mmCIF file of C-alpha atoms in Angstrom:
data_model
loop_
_atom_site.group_PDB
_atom_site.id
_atom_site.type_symbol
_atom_site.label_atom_id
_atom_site.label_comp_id
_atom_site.label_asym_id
_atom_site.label_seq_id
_atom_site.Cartn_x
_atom_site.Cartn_y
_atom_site.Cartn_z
ATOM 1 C CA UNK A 1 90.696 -10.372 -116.683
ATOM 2 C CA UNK A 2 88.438 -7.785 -114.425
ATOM 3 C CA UNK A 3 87.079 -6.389 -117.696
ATOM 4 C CA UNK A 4 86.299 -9.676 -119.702
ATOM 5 C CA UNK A 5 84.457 -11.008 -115.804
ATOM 6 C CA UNK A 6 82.387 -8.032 -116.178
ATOM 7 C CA UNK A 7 81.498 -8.122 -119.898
ATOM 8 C CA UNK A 8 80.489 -11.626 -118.643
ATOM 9 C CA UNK A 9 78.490 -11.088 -115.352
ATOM 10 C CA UNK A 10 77.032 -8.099 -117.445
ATOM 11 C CA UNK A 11 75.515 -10.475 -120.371
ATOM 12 C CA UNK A 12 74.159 -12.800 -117.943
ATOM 13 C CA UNK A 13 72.532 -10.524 -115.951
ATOM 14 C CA UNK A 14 71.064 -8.858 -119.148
ATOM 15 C CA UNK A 15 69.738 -12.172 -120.324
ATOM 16 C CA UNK A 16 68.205 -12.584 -117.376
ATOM 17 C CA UNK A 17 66.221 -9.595 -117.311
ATOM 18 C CA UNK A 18 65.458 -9.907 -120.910
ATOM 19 C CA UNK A 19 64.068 -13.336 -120.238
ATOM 20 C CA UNK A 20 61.470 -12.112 -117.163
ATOM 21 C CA UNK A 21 60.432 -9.436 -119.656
ATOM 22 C CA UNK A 22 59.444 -11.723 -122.541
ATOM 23 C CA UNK A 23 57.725 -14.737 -120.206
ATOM 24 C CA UNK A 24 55.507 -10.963 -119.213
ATOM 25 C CA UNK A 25 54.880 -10.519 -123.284
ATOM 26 C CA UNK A 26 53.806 -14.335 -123.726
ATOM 27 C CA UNK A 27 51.695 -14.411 -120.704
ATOM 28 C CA UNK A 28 50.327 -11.319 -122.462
ATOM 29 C CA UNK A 29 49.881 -12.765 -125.470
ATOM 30 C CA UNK A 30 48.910 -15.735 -124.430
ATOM 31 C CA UNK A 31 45.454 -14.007 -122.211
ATOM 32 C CA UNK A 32 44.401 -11.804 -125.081
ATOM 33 C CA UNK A 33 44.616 -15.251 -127.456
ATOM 34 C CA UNK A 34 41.903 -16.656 -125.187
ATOM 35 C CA UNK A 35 39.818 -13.684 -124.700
ATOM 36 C CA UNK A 36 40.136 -13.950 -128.715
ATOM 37 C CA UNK A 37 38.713 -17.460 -128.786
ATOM 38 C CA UNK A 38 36.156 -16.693 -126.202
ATOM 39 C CA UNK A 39 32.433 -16.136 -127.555
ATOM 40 C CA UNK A 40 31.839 -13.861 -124.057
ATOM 41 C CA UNK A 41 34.645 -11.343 -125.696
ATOM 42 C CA UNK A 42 33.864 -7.493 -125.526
ATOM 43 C CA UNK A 43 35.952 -5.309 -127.582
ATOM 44 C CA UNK A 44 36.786 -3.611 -124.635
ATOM 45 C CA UNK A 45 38.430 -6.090 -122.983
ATOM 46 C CA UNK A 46 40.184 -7.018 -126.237
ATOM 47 C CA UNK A 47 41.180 -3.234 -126.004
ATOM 48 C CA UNK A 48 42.573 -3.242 -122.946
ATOM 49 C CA UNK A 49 44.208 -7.243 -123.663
ATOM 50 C CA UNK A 50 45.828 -5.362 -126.459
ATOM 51 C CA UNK A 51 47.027 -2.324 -124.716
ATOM 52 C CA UNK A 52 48.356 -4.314 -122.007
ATOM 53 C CA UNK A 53 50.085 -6.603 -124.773
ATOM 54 C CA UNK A 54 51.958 -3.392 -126.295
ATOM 55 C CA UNK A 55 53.185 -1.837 -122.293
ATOM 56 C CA UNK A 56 54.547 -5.139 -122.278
ATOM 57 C CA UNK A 57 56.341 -5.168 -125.257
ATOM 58 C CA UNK A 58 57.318 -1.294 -124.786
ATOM 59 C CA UNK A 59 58.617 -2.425 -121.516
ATOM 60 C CA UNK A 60 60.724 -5.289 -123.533
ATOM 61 C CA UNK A 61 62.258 -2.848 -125.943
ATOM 62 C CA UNK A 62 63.414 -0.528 -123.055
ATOM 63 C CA UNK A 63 65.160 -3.430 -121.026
ATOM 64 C CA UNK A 64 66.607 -4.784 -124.256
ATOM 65 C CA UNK A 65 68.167 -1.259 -125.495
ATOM 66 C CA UNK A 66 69.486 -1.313 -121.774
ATOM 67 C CA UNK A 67 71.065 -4.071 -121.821
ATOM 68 C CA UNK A 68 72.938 -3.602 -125.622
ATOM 69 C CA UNK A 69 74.032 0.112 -124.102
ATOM 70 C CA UNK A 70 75.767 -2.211 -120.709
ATOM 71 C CA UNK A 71 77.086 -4.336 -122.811
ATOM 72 C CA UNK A 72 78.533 -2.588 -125.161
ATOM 73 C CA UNK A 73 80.115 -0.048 -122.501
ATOM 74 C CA UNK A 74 81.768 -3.274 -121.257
ATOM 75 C CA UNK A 75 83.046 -4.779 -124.548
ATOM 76 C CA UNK A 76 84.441 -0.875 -125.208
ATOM 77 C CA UNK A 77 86.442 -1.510 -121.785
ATOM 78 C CA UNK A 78 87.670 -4.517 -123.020
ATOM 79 C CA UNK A 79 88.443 -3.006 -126.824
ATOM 80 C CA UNK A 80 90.491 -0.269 -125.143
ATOM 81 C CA UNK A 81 92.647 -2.581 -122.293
ATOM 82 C CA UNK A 82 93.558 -4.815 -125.869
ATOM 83 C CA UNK A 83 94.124 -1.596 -128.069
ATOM 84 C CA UNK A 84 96.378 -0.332 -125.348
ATOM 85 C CA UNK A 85 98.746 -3.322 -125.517
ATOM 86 C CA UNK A 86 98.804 -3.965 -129.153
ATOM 87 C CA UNK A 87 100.515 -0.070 -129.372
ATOM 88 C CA UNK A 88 103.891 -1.833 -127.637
ATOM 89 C CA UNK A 89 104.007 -3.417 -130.803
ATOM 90 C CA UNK A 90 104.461 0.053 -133.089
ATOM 91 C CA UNK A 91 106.152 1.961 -130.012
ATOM 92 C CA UNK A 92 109.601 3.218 -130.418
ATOM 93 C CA UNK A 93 111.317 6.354 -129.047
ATOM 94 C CA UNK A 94 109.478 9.229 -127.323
ATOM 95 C CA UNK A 95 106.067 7.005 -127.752
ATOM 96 C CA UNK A 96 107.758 4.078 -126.245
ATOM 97 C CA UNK A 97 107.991 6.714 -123.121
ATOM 98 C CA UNK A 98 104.692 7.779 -123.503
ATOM 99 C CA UNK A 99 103.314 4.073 -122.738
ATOM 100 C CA UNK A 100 105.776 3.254 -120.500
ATOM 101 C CA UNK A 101 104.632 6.062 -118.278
ATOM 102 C CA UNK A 102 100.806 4.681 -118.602
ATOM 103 C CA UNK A 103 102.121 1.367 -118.135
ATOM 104 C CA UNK A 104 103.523 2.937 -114.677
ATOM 105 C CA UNK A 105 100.416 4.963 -113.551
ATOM 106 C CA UNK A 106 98.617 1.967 -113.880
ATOM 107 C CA UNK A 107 100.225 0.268 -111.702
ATOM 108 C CA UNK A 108 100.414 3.129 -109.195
ATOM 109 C CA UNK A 109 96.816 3.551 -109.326
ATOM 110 C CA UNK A 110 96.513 -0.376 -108.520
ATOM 111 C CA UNK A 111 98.715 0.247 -105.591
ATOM 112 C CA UNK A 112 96.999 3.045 -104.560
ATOM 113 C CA UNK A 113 93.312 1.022 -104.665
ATOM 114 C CA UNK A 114 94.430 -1.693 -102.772
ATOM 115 C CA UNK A 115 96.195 0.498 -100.254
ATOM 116 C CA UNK A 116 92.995 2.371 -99.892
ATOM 117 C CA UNK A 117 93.964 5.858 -101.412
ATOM 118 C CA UNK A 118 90.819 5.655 -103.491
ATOM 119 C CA UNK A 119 91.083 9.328 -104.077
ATOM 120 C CA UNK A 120 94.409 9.439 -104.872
ATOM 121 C CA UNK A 121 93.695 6.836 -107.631
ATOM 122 C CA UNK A 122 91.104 8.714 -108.781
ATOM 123 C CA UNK A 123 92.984 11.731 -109.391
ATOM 124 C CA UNK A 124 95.852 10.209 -111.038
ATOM 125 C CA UNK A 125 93.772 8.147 -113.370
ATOM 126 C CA UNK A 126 91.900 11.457 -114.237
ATOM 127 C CA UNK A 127 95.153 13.097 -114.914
ATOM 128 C CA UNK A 128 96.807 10.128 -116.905
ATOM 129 C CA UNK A 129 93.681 9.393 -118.595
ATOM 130 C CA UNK A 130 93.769 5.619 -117.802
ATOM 131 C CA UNK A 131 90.414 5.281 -116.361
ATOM 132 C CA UNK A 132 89.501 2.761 -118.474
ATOM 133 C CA UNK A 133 92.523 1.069 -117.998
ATOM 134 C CA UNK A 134 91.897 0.733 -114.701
ATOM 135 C CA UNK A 135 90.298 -1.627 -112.353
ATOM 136 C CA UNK A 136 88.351 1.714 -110.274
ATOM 137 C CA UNK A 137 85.594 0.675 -110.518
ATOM 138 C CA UNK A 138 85.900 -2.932 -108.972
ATOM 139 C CA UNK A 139 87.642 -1.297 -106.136
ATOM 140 C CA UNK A 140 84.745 1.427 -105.242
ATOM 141 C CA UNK A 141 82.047 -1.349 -105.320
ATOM 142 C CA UNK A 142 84.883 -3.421 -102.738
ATOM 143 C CA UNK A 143 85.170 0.067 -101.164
ATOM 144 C CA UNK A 144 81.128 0.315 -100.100
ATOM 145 C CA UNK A 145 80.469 -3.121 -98.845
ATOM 146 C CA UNK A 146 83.936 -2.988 -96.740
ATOM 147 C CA UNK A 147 83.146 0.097 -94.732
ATOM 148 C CA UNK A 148 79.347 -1.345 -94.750
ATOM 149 C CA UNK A 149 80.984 -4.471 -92.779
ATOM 150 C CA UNK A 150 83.418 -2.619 -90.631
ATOM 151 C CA UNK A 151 80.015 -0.170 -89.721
ATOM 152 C CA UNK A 152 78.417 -3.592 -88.568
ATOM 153 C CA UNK A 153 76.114 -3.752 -91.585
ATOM 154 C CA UNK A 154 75.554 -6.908 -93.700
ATOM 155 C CA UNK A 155 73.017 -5.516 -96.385
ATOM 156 C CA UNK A 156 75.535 -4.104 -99.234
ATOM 157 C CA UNK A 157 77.727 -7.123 -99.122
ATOM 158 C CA UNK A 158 74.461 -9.817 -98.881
ATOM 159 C CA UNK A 159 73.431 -7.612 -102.389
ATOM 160 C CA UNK A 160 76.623 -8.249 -103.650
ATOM 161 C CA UNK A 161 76.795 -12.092 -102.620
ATOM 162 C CA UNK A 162 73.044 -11.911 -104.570
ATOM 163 C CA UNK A 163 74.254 -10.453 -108.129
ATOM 164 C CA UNK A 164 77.253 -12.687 -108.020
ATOM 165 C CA UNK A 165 75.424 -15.997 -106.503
ATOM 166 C CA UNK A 166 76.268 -18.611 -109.314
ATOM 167 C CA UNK A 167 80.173 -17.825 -108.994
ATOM 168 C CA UNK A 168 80.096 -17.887 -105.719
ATOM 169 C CA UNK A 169 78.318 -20.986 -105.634
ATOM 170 C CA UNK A 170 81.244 -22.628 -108.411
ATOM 171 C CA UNK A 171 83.799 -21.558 -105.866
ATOM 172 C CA UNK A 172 81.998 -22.821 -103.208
ATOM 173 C CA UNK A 173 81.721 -19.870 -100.912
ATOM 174 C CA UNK A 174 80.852 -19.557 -97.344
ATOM 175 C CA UNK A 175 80.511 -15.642 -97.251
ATOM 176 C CA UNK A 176 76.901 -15.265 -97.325
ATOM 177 C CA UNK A 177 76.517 -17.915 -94.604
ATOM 178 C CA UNK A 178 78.852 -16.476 -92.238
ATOM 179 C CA UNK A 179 77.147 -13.208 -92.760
ATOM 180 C CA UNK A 180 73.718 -15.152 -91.897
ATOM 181 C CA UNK A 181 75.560 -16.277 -88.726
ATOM 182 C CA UNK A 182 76.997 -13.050 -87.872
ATOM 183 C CA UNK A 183 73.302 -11.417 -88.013
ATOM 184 C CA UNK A 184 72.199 -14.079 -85.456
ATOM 185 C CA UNK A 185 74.968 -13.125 -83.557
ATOM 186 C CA UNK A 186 73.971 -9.293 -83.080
ATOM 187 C CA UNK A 187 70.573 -10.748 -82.681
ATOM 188 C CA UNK A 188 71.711 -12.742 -79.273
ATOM 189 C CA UNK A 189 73.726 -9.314 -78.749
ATOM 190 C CA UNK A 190 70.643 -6.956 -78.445
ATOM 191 C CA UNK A 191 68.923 -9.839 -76.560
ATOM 192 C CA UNK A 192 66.821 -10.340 -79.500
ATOM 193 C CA UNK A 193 66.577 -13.741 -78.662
ATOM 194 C CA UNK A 194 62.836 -14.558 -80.716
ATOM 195 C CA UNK A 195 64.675 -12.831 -83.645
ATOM 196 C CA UNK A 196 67.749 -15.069 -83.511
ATOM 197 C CA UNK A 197 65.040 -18.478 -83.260
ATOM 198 C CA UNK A 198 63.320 -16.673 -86.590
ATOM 199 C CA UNK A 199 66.502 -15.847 -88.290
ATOM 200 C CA UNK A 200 67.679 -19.148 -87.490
ATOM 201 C CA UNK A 201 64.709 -21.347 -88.990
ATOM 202 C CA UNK A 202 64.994 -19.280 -91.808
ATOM 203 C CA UNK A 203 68.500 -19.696 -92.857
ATOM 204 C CA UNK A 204 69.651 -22.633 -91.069
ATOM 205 C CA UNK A 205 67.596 -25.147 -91.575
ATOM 206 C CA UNK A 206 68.857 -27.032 -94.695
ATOM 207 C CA UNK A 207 72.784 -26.707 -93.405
ATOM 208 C CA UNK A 208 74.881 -30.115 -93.296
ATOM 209 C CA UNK A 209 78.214 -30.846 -92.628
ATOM 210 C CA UNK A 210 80.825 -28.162 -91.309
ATOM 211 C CA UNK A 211 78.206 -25.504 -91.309
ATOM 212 C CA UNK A 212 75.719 -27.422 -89.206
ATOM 213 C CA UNK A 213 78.391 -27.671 -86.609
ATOM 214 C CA UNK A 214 79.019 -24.232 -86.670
ATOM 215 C CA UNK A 215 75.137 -23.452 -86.160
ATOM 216 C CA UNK A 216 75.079 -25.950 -83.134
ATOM 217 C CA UNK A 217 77.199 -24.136 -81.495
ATOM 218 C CA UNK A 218 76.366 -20.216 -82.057
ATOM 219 C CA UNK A 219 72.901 -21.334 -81.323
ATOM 220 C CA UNK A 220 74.311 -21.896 -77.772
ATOM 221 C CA UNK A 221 74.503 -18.617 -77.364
ATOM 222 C CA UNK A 222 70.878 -18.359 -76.538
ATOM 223 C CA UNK A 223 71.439 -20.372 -73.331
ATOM 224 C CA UNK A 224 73.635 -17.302 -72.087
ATOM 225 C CA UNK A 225 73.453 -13.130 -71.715
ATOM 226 C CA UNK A 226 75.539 -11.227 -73.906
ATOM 227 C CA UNK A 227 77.919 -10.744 -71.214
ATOM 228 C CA UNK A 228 79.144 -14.439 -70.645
ATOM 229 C CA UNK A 229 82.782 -14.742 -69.595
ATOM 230 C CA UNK A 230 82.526 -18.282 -71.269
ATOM 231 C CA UNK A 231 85.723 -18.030 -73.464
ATOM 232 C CA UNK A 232 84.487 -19.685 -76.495
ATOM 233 C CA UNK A 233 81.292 -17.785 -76.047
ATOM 234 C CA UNK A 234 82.794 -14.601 -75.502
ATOM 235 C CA UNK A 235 85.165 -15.526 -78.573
ATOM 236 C CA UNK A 236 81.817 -15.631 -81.049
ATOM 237 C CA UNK A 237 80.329 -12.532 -79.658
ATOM 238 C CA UNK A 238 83.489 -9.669 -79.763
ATOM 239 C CA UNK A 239 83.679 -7.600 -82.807
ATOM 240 C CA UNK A 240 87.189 -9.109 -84.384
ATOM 241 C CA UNK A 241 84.428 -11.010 -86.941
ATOM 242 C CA UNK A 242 83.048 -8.233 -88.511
ATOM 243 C CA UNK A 243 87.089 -8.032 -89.638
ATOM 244 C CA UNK A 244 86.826 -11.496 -90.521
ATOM 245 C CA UNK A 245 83.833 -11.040 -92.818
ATOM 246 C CA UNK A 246 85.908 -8.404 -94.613
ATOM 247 C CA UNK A 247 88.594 -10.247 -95.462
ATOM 248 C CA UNK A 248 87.054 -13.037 -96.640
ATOM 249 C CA UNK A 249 84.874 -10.569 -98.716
ATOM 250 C CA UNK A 250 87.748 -9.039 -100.235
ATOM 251 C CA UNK A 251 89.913 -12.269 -101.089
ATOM 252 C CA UNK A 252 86.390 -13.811 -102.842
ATOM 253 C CA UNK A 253 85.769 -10.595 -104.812
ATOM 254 C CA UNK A 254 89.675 -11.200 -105.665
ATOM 255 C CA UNK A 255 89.036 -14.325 -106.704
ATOM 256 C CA UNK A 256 85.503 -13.995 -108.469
ATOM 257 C CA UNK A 257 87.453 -11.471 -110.772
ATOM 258 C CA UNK A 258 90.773 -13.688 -111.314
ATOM 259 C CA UNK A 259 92.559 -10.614 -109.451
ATOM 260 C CA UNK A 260 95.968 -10.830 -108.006
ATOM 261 C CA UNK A 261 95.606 -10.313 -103.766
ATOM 262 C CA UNK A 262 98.955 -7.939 -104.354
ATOM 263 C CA UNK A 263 99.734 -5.454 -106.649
ATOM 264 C CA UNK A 264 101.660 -5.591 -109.758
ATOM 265 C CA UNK A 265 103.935 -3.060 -108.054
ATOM 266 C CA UNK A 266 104.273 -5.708 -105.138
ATOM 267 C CA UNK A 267 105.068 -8.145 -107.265
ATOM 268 C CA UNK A 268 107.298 -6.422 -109.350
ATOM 269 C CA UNK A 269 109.318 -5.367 -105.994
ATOM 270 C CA UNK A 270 109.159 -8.748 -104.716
ATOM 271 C CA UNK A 271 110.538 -10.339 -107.819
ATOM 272 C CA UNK A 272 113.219 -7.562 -107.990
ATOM 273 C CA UNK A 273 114.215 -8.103 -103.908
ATOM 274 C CA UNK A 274 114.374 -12.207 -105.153
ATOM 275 C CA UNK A 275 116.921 -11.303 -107.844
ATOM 276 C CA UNK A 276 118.485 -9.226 -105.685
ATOM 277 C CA UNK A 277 118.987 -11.659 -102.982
ATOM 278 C CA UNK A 278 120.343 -14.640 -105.682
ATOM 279 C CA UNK A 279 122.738 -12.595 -106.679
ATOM 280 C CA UNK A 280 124.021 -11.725 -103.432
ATOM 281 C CA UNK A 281 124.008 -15.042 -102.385
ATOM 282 C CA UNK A 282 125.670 -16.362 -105.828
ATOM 283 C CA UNK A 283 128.730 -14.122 -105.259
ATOM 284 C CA UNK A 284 128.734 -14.951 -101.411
ATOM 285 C CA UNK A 285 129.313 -18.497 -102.577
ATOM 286 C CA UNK A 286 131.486 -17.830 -105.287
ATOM 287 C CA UNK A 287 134.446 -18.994 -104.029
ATOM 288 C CA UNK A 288 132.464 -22.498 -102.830
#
């Protein structure tokens, strides 16, 4: 599914740059008609109307060849992940090993991503030549905004939230909110206290519901120093919620890509312990 998503957020992302580029060529055209049908028209601003008409259009092009080169990168992804399952089909003897051996290294190297042996992934998809039957990439973008959190930062996952905004929004995330009210949290930390009020009116204000309870009460932070001994105060302002943050990051990306949270490898050993286990217990109770 990860290379279908991205074939997907990659198209609409295209089509929304393509879209800003032509609303700049009618706007374009658009001036340079009225200068047209204006009696006070010099031919050199019909020049320039005209030159500015054609870096517009240039611009256009560019973005447009752009986007057919991302997209078509993707659909090749996606061309490749289907061309490597229809070969089961034709497979028999030492071939039949062959993809049976890719079909394992795949799902070492999705072990090995979600264990956090990036490099290790990398080098055995290099060697098995199953990058692009691979999820990598996914995983390195999860990779950067993970160790951005656990650092204390919030830009590279608030980016992230940004490109990915209308699924999140279908799945009704709370991720970029609880990042909003994590940054007024290090904000009452430095005893940035006019910085929290700012950051506050400018994310908070249109909360209802569950969130608006949770702003009521971090914004009673501002009533106390950084060092409070108040428990449920003292709760909001440790450092287990950066932790938090990354977790819930990691289960949304998850979800946003219709990924599995374990491995095919832990599910395959998990199925295989469960078959395990019914048979012991179907002998056990043989005798019953």
């Amino acid at each position: 599914m990860v290379p279908y998503e991205n074939l997907n957020k990659n198209f609409r992302n295209c089509q929304k740059v393509i879209d800003r580029e032509v609303v700049h060529v009618v706007q374009a055209t658009n001036e340079l008609d009225r200068c047209l049908e204006s009696r006070e028209a010099t031919v050199g601003s019909v020049v320039s109307l005209i030159d500015n008409m054609v870096e517009k259009l240039t611009i256009l092009k560019r973005k447009a060849n752009e986007a057919i080169s991302i997209e078509e990168d993707s659909a090749q992804v996606c061309k490749k992940r289907l061309a490597h399952l229809k070969e089961r089909e034709n497979c028999n003897g030492s071939a039949l090993n062959v993809w049976k051996k890719k079909r394992v290294d795949r799902m070492l190297v999705e072990y090995f991503l979600r264990a956090g042996y990036y490099e290790t992934a990398l080098k055995l998809a290099r060697h098995s030549d199953i990058e692009d039957l691979t999820n990598i990439s996914l995983f390195l973008v999860s990779k950067e905004v993970e160790e951005s959190l656990q650092r204390g930062e919030t830009v590279a996952c608030l980016c992230w939230c940004n490109s990915n905004k209308s699924k999140l929004k279908k799945i009704k995330s709370t991720l970029e909110f609880n990042l909003r009210v994590q940054e007024f949290i290090e904000f009452v930390k430095l005893n940035r206290r006019e910085e929290a009020i700012a950051h506050a009116r400018r994310y908070f204000t249109t909360v209802e519901g569950d969130q608006l309870a949770i702003v009521r009460r971090i914004m009673g932070l501002l009533a106390f120093s950084p060092g409070t001994t108040i428990p449920q105060y003292r709760k909001l302002l440790d450092g287990s919620k950066w932790q938090e943050l990354v977790d819930q990051f990691r289960e949304e990306n998850y979800k946003l890509f219709q990924t599995k949270y374990y491995s095919s490898t832990d599910s395959d050993a998990r199925g295989r312990i469960i078959s395990y286990e019914d048979s012991v217990s179907f002998w056990e109770n043989y005798s019953c």
